[in-house]
mmCIF file of C-alpha atoms in Angstrom:
data_model
loop_
_atom_site.group_PDB
_atom_site.id
_atom_site.type_symbol
_atom_site.label_atom_id
_atom_site.label_comp_id
_atom_site.label_asym_id
_atom_site.label_seq_id
_atom_site.Cartn_x
_atom_site.Cartn_y
_atom_site.Cartn_z
ATOM 1 C CA MET A 1074 -0.266 -0.058 0.331
ATOM 2 C CA SER A 1075 1.674 3.120 -1.009
ATOM 3 C CA GLN A 1076 2.071 6.510 1.599
ATOM 4 C CA SER A 1077 0.105 9.167 0.485
ATOM 5 C CA SER A 1078 0.218 12.877 0.423
ATOM 6 C CA PRO A 1079 -1.109 15.136 3.080
ATOM 7 C CA LEU A 1080 -3.407 16.721 -0.103
ATOM 8 C CA ALA A 1081 -4.264 13.270 -1.707
ATOM 9 C CA GLY A 1082 -7.892 13.454 -2.505
ATOM 10 C CA VAL A 1083 -7.830 17.324 -2.125
ATOM 11 C CA ASP A 1084 -8.300 19.317 -4.840
ATOM 12 C CA ARG A 1085 -5.166 21.391 -4.738
ATOM 13 C CA ALA A 1086 -6.742 24.267 -7.544
ATOM 14 C CA ARG A 1087 -9.400 24.773 -4.271
ATOM 15 C CA LEU A 1088 -6.665 25.067 -1.808
ATOM 16 C CA GLU A 1089 -5.120 27.738 -3.842
ATOM 17 C CA GLN A 1090 -8.001 29.564 -4.481
ATOM 18 C CA ALA A 1091 -8.991 29.593 -0.636
ATOM 19 C CA TYR A 1092 -5.715 29.884 0.206
ATOM 20 C CA PRO A 1093 -3.608 32.222 -1.826
ATOM 21 C CA GLY A 1094 -1.641 33.912 0.624
ATOM 22 C CA ILE A 1095 0.429 30.603 1.072
ATOM 23 C CA PHE A 1096 0.392 29.007 -1.968
ATOM 24 C CA ARG A 1097 1.311 32.059 -3.855
ATOM 25 C CA PRO A 1098 2.416 35.187 -1.383
ATOM 26 C CA SER A 1099 3.046 38.678 -3.105
ATOM 27 C CA PRO A 1100 6.145 39.846 -3.692
ATOM 28 C CA LEU A 1101 4.658 42.878 -1.532
ATOM 29 C CA ARG A 1102 5.411 40.447 1.251
ATOM 30 C CA ARG A 1103 8.726 38.969 -0.292
ATOM 31 C CA MET A 1104 9.918 41.779 -0.318
ATOM 32 C CA GLN A 1105 8.841 43.314 3.344
ATOM 33 C CA ALA A 1106 10.832 40.020 4.841
ATOM 34 C CA ILE A 1107 13.780 40.654 3.091
ATOM 35 C CA ALA A 1108 14.215 43.977 3.667
ATOM 36 C CA ILE A 1109 13.214 42.828 7.709
ATOM 37 C CA VAL A 1110 16.264 40.675 7.695
ATOM 38 C CA ALA A 1111 18.018 42.550 6.238
ATOM 39 C CA ALA A 1112 17.371 45.427 8.568
ATOM 40 C CA LEU A 1113 17.866 43.053 11.711
ATOM 41 C CA PHE A 1114 21.442 42.267 10.205
ATOM 42 C CA GLY A 1115 22.595 45.743 9.617
ATOM 43 C CA VAL A 1116 21.709 46.431 13.228
ATOM 44 C CA PHE A 1117 23.973 43.160 14.398
ATOM 45 C CA LEU A 1118 27.375 44.608 12.467
ATOM 46 C CA PHE A 1119 26.587 48.475 13.566
ATOM 47 C CA GLY A 1120 25.994 47.347 16.915
ATOM 48 C CA MET A 1121 29.026 44.997 16.239
ATOM 49 C CA ILE A 1122 31.285 47.540 14.994
ATOM 50 C CA TRP A 1123 29.732 50.057 17.303
ATOM 51 C CA LEU A 1124 31.424 47.741 20.424
ATOM 52 C CA GLY A 1125 34.295 47.618 19.155
ATOM 53 C CA PHE A 1126 34.115 43.666 18.136
ATOM 54 C CA SER A 1127 37.399 42.623 16.139
ATOM 55 C CA PHE A 1128 38.410 39.299 14.869
ATOM 56 C CA GLU A 1129 42.428 39.873 16.414
ATOM 57 C CA LYS A 1130 41.505 40.634 19.834
ATOM 58 C CA LEU A 1131 39.437 38.071 19.991
ATOM 59 C CA ALA A 1132 41.501 35.498 18.799
ATOM 60 C CA THR A 1133 44.484 36.769 21.131
ATOM 61 C CA GLY A 1134 42.104 36.407 23.811
ATOM 62 C CA ILE A 1135 41.437 32.712 23.225
ATOM 63 C CA SER A 1136 45.254 32.184 23.222
ATOM 64 C CA ARG A 1137 45.201 34.160 26.624
ATOM 65 C CA LEU A 1138 42.666 32.088 28.199
ATOM 66 C CA GLY A 1139 44.054 28.822 27.289
ATOM 67 C CA VAL A 1140 46.900 29.766 29.121
ATOM 68 C CA ILE A 1141 45.445 30.459 31.760
ATOM 69 C CA ILE A 1142 43.624 27.002 32.123
ATOM 70 C CA GLY A 1143 46.818 25.911 31.983
ATOM 71 C CA LEU A 1144 47.163 27.960 35.017
ATOM 72 C CA MET A 1145 44.528 26.732 37.107
ATOM 73 C CA PHE A 1146 45.417 22.825 37.293
ATOM 74 C CA PRO A 1147 46.088 21.058 39.486
ATOM 75 C CA PRO A 1148 43.395 22.496 41.561
ATOM 76 C CA THR A 1149 44.452 23.795 44.913
ATOM 77 C CA PRO A 1150 43.107 25.347 48.100
ATOM 78 C CA GLY A 1151 46.290 26.066 49.531
ATOM 79 C CA HIS A 1152 46.174 26.362 53.109
ATOM 80 C CA LEU A 1153 42.868 28.499 52.828
ATOM 81 C CA LEU A 1154 40.840 25.545 52.827
ATOM 82 C CA PRO A 1155 38.876 26.308 56.068
ATOM 83 C CA LEU A 1156 38.407 30.288 55.058
ATOM 84 C CA TYR A 1157 36.828 28.923 51.871
ATOM 85 C CA LEU A 1158 34.418 26.670 53.664
ATOM 86 C CA LYS A 1159 33.629 29.256 55.972
ATOM 87 C CA GLY A 1160 32.635 31.442 52.431
ATOM 88 C CA LEU A 1161 30.560 28.869 50.847
ATOM 89 C CA ALA A 1162 28.676 28.475 53.835
ATOM 90 C CA GLU A 1163 28.443 32.623 54.252
ATOM 91 C CA THR A 1164 27.216 32.427 50.554
ATOM 92 C CA LEU A 1165 24.677 29.562 50.956
ATOM 93 C CA ALA A 1166 23.113 31.543 53.985
ATOM 94 C CA ILE A 1167 22.863 34.667 52.250
ATOM 95 C CA ALA A 1168 21.143 32.486 49.518
ATOM 96 C CA LEU A 1169 18.724 30.717 51.869
ATOM 97 C CA LEU A 1170 18.104 34.019 54.459
ATOM 98 C CA GLY A 1171 17.109 36.511 51.704
ATOM 99 C CA THR A 1172 15.263 34.268 49.359
ATOM 100 C CA MET A 1173 12.733 33.523 53.041
ATOM 101 C CA LEU A 1174 12.879 37.425 53.614
ATOM 102 C CA ALA A 1175 11.402 37.513 50.042
ATOM 103 C CA ALA A 1176 9.075 35.134 49.633
ATOM 104 C CA VAL A 1177 7.559 36.357 53.599
ATOM 105 C CA ILE A 1178 7.294 40.016 52.511
ATOM 106 C CA ALA A 1179 6.198 39.194 49.070
ATOM 107 C CA PHE A 1180 3.295 36.489 49.761
ATOM 108 C CA PRO A 1181 1.053 39.227 51.820
ATOM 109 C CA LEU A 1182 2.049 41.486 48.755
ATOM 110 C CA ALA A 1183 0.890 39.054 46.035
ATOM 111 C CA PHE A 1184 -2.864 39.148 47.167
ATOM 112 C CA ILE A 1185 -2.681 43.133 47.005
ATOM 113 C CA ALA A 1186 -1.735 42.584 43.426
ATOM 114 C CA ALA A 1187 -4.326 39.301 41.755
ATOM 115 C CA LYS A 1188 -7.608 40.458 40.386
ATOM 116 C CA ASN A 1189 -9.384 37.681 41.894
ATOM 117 C CA VAL A 1190 -8.542 39.569 45.610
ATOM 118 C CA VAL A 1191 -8.291 43.115 45.277
ATOM 119 C CA ALA A 1192 -10.791 44.095 41.989
ATOM 120 C CA GLN A 1193 -9.632 47.562 42.540
ATOM 121 C CA ARG A 1194 -8.299 48.512 39.544
ATOM 122 C CA ALA A 1195 -6.051 51.701 40.801
ATOM 123 C CA ILE A 1196 -4.024 49.275 43.564
ATOM 124 C CA HIS A 1197 -3.951 46.729 41.255
ATOM 125 C CA PHE A 1198 -2.101 48.990 39.014
ATOM 126 C CA LEU A 1199 -0.051 50.370 42.129
ATOM 127 C CA SER A 1200 0.283 47.125 42.890
ATOM 128 C CA ARG A 1201 2.129 45.687 39.560
ATOM 129 C CA ARG A 1202 3.686 48.706 38.886
ATOM 130 C CA PHE A 1203 5.391 48.295 41.944
ATOM 131 C CA LEU A 1204 6.187 45.147 41.802
ATOM 132 C CA ASP A 1205 8.086 45.647 38.676
ATOM 133 C CA THR A 1206 9.918 48.357 39.758
ATOM 134 C CA ILE A 1207 11.955 46.414 42.645
ATOM 135 C CA ARG A 1208 12.321 43.662 39.428
ATOM 136 C CA GLY A 1209 14.017 45.587 37.092
ATOM 137 C CA VAL A 1210 16.789 46.312 39.456
ATOM 138 C CA ASP A 1211 19.263 43.815 39.390
ATOM 139 C CA THR A 1212 21.002 42.180 42.438
ATOM 140 C CA LEU A 1213 24.493 43.760 41.240
ATOM 141 C CA ILE A 1214 22.830 47.097 41.689
ATOM 142 C CA TRP A 1215 20.868 46.513 45.209
ATOM 143 C CA ALA A 1216 24.096 45.233 46.678
ATOM 144 C CA LEU A 1217 25.799 48.812 45.731
ATOM 145 C CA ILE A 1218 23.520 50.174 46.906
ATOM 146 C CA PHE A 1219 23.264 48.293 50.355
ATOM 147 C CA ILE A 1220 26.544 48.147 50.444
ATOM 148 C CA ASN A 1221 26.598 51.714 51.208
ATOM 149 C CA VAL A 1222 24.242 51.611 53.248
ATOM 150 C CA VAL A 1223 24.546 48.567 55.880
ATOM 151 C CA GLY A 1224 28.592 48.261 55.277
ATOM 152 C CA LEU A 1225 30.342 45.358 53.441
ATOM 153 C CA GLY A 1226 29.613 41.835 54.733
ATOM 154 C CA PRO A 1227 26.995 39.637 54.389
ATOM 155 C CA PHE A 1228 24.064 41.332 55.797
ATOM 156 C CA ALA A 1229 24.273 43.836 52.759
ATOM 157 C CA GLY A 1230 24.037 40.366 50.527
ATOM 158 C CA ILE A 1231 20.844 38.547 52.560
ATOM 159 C CA LEU A 1232 19.281 42.613 51.679
ATOM 160 C CA ALA A 1233 20.207 42.765 47.862
ATOM 161 C CA VAL A 1234 18.534 38.899 47.085
ATOM 162 C CA ALA A 1235 16.073 40.140 49.319
ATOM 163 C CA MET A 1236 14.574 42.975 47.264
ATOM 164 C CA SER A 1237 15.626 41.360 44.459
ATOM 165 C CA ASP A 1238 13.614 38.631 44.746
ATOM 166 C CA ILE A 1239 10.122 40.512 46.217
ATOM 167 C CA GLY A 1240 9.477 41.891 43.305
ATOM 168 C CA SER A 1241 10.196 38.503 41.717
ATOM 169 C CA PHE A 1242 8.097 36.311 43.513
ATOM 170 C CA GLY A 1243 5.182 39.244 43.645
ATOM 171 C CA LYS A 1244 4.971 38.709 40.455
ATOM 172 C CA LEU A 1245 4.632 34.627 40.354
ATOM 173 C CA PHE A 1246 2.989 34.078 43.269
ATOM 174 C CA SER A 1247 -0.275 36.643 41.593
ATOM 175 C CA GLU A 1248 0.209 35.023 39.182
ATOM 176 C CA ALA A 1249 -0.916 31.827 40.542
ATOM 177 C CA ILE A 1250 -3.210 33.382 43.019
ATOM 178 C CA GLU A 1251 -4.876 34.929 39.686
ATOM 179 C CA THR A 1252 -5.445 31.052 38.452
ATOM 180 C CA ALA A 1253 -6.609 29.332 41.741
ATOM 181 C CA ASP A 1254 -9.573 27.388 40.690
ATOM 182 C CA THR A 1255 -13.305 29.327 42.372
ATOM 183 C CA LYS A 1256 -15.032 25.926 43.497
ATOM 184 C CA PRO A 1257 -13.068 25.865 46.333
ATOM 185 C CA ILE A 1258 -13.821 29.646 47.119
ATOM 186 C CA ASP A 1259 -17.755 29.402 45.906
ATOM 187 C CA GLY A 1260 -17.345 25.963 48.879
ATOM 188 C CA VAL A 1261 -16.263 28.743 51.607
ATOM 189 C CA THR A 1262 -18.554 31.895 50.258
ATOM 190 C CA SER A 1263 -21.352 29.565 50.210
ATOM 191 C CA THR A 1264 -20.847 28.493 54.049
ATOM 192 C CA GLY A 1265 -21.044 31.819 55.379
ATOM 193 C CA GLY A 1266 -17.295 32.222 54.994
ATOM 194 C CA SER A 1267 -15.415 35.786 55.045
ATOM 195 C CA THR A 1268 -13.233 37.405 52.456
ATOM 196 C CA LEU A 1269 -10.094 35.672 54.738
ATOM 197 C CA HIS A 1270 -11.400 32.888 55.405
ATOM 198 C CA GLN A 1271 -11.847 32.524 51.459
ATOM 199 C CA ILE A 1272 -8.378 32.706 50.953
ATOM 200 C CA ARG A 1273 -6.911 31.006 54.145
ATOM 201 C CA PHE A 1274 -9.020 27.774 53.170
ATOM 202 C CA GLY A 1275 -10.310 28.423 49.407
ATOM 203 C CA ILE A 1276 -6.649 30.051 47.574
ATOM 204 C CA VAL A 1277 -3.801 29.206 49.121
ATOM 205 C CA PRO A 1278 -3.578 25.238 50.009
ATOM 206 C CA GLN A 1279 -4.643 25.480 46.031
ATOM 207 C CA VAL A 1280 -1.020 27.967 45.183
ATOM 208 C CA LEU A 1281 0.947 26.924 48.065
ATOM 209 C CA PRO A 1282 2.963 24.156 46.489
ATOM 210 C CA VAL A 1283 3.400 26.262 43.200
ATOM 211 C CA ILE A 1284 4.549 28.596 45.714
ATOM 212 C CA LEU A 1285 7.328 26.791 47.132
ATOM 213 C CA SER A 1286 8.353 25.210 44.498
ATOM 214 C CA GLN A 1287 9.249 28.911 42.721
ATOM 215 C CA VAL A 1288 10.952 29.196 46.101
ATOM 216 C CA LEU A 1289 12.920 26.341 45.949
ATOM 217 C CA TYR A 1290 13.970 27.447 42.668
ATOM 218 C CA TYR A 1291 14.656 30.639 43.127
ATOM 219 C CA PHE A 1292 16.866 29.561 45.619
ATOM 220 C CA GLU A 1293 19.014 27.335 43.985
ATOM 221 C CA SER A 1294 19.348 30.534 41.445
ATOM 222 C CA ASN A 1295 20.155 32.995 44.303
ATOM 223 C CA THR A 1296 23.053 30.822 45.452
ATOM 224 C CA ARG A 1297 24.580 31.704 41.812
ATOM 225 C CA SER A 1298 23.754 35.250 42.439
ATOM 226 C CA ALA A 1299 25.063 35.556 46.143
ATOM 227 C CA THR A 1300 28.486 34.472 44.850
ATOM 228 C CA VAL A 1301 27.730 37.544 42.269
ATOM 229 C CA ILE A 1302 26.944 40.269 44.820
ATOM 230 C CA GLY A 1303 29.886 38.639 46.540
ATOM 231 C CA ILE A 1304 33.223 40.027 43.793
ATOM 232 C CA VAL A 1305 31.931 43.345 45.167
ATOM 233 C CA GLY A 1306 31.855 43.306 48.847
ATOM 234 C CA ALA A 1307 28.316 41.305 49.747
ATOM 235 C CA GLY A 1308 30.008 38.514 51.953
ATOM 236 C CA GLY A 1309 30.352 35.316 51.007
ATOM 237 C CA ILE A 1310 32.768 33.043 49.092
ATOM 238 C CA GLY A 1311 33.414 35.725 46.147
ATOM 239 C CA LEU A 1312 35.019 37.819 47.929
ATOM 240 C CA TYR A 1313 37.883 34.554 48.134
ATOM 241 C CA LEU A 1314 37.214 34.554 44.706
ATOM 242 C CA SER A 1315 37.583 38.057 43.534
ATOM 243 C CA ASN A 1316 41.196 38.405 45.809
ATOM 244 C CA GLU A 1317 42.377 35.313 44.190
ATOM 245 C CA ILE A 1318 41.530 36.395 40.409
ATOM 246 C CA SER A 1319 42.886 39.736 41.388
ATOM 247 C CA GLN A 1320 45.920 38.371 42.629
ATOM 248 C CA GLN A 1321 45.871 35.769 39.596
ATOM 249 C CA ASN A 1322 46.405 32.829 41.914
ATOM 250 C CA TRP A 1323 44.271 30.775 39.190
ATOM 251 C CA ASP A 1324 45.186 27.109 41.035
ATOM 252 C CA ARG A 1325 43.366 28.559 43.844
ATOM 253 C CA VAL A 1326 40.401 29.738 41.608
ATOM 254 C CA ALA A 1327 39.472 26.549 39.703
ATOM 255 C CA PHE A 1328 39.315 25.198 43.405
ATOM 256 C CA LEU A 1329 37.160 27.454 44.647
ATOM 257 C CA ILE A 1330 34.737 27.409 40.810
ATOM 258 C CA ILE A 1331 35.032 23.498 41.702
ATOM 259 C CA MET A 1332 33.433 24.185 44.792
ATOM 260 C CA ILE A 1333 30.556 26.489 43.414
ATOM 261 C CA LEU A 1334 29.826 24.034 40.596
ATOM 262 C CA ILE A 1335 29.415 20.996 43.124
ATOM 263 C CA THR A 1336 27.575 22.913 45.364
ATOM 264 C CA VAL A 1337 24.611 24.634 42.904
ATOM 265 C CA ALA A 1338 24.436 20.608 41.421
ATOM 266 C CA ILE A 1339 23.921 19.331 45.056
ATOM 267 C CA ILE A 1340 21.188 22.361 45.836
ATOM 268 C CA ASP A 1341 19.750 21.535 41.865
ATOM 269 C CA TRP A 1342 19.421 17.951 42.598
ATOM 270 C CA CYS A 1343 17.946 18.265 45.846
ATOM 271 C CA SER A 1344 15.372 21.557 45.079
ATOM 272 C CA SER A 1345 14.198 19.081 42.003
ATOM 273 C CA ARG A 1346 13.443 16.505 43.860
ATOM 274 C CA LEU A 1347 12.004 18.256 46.369
ATOM 275 C CA ARG A 1348 9.841 20.314 43.892
ATOM 276 C CA PHE A 1349 8.823 16.802 42.233
ATOM 277 C CA ALA A 1350 8.077 15.672 45.472
ATOM 278 C CA ILE A 1351 5.459 18.593 46.207
ATOM 279 C CA ILE A 1352 4.323 18.155 42.614
ATOM 280 C CA GLY A 1353 3.098 14.911 42.706
ATOM 281 C CA ARG A 1354 2.282 15.693 46.392
ATOM 282 C CA ARG A 1355 -0.246 17.766 45.100
ATOM 283 C CA ALA A 1356 -1.701 15.880 42.138
ATOM 284 C CA THR A 1357 -2.613 13.061 44.602
ATOM 285 C CA VAL A 1358 -4.519 15.500 46.430
#
């Protein structure tokens, strides 16, 4: 039995008549597509030239990178392993405490930003723009700000991670609240429950697994962010990494990078297992 084409048995002429734009696109549309591609390519070339892209610099940089990679082996902590472990513990503490602080603050804000909880457009608009404003500032910028406010150290890192995540958590939590099923809420309302009862017994049980999953994911991501902000003086292992790079101790830099990669991989594995457990438990409820 021979294989038939998708158009077998169909009058091609009728299809061409019904959909002329697909079978016979106009020359104008083709020219528009070509013009868009050419414009994007032109913008790309302009950006590369404006930013000083050079194949010569790239080749020179790659050769230098090869030398640096050669100096990284074998990785060694020297006599600073206890300090590195302490810095790694500070980084994990910054990520954990910053994530938890952001989640606690963003949780009530998310209900204000959710349309199905607060129906006033003005409040909804202002709360969303407030969260967008906080989220629009990068964690590194917040770290630089809080270093000048509270000084160098992990406390500035915790505040930086928390401020950056409040906006993200507020948006994600409010979207989860807005997609909550209305049947449990209607059930609470039918029994004479107040608005607080609707939130406590109708919405929170639905969105809590999603929120916990998001918090776990951001804790994993914030571990990397806490390493970066440590470079600018917010504490943690990033501070040691910055010092070793400035002193060109590439074997110690390699050891620190390996420590960070292993830690992030372990956190990723643990958080993934926890997220799947939470999602699986939610599906069985």
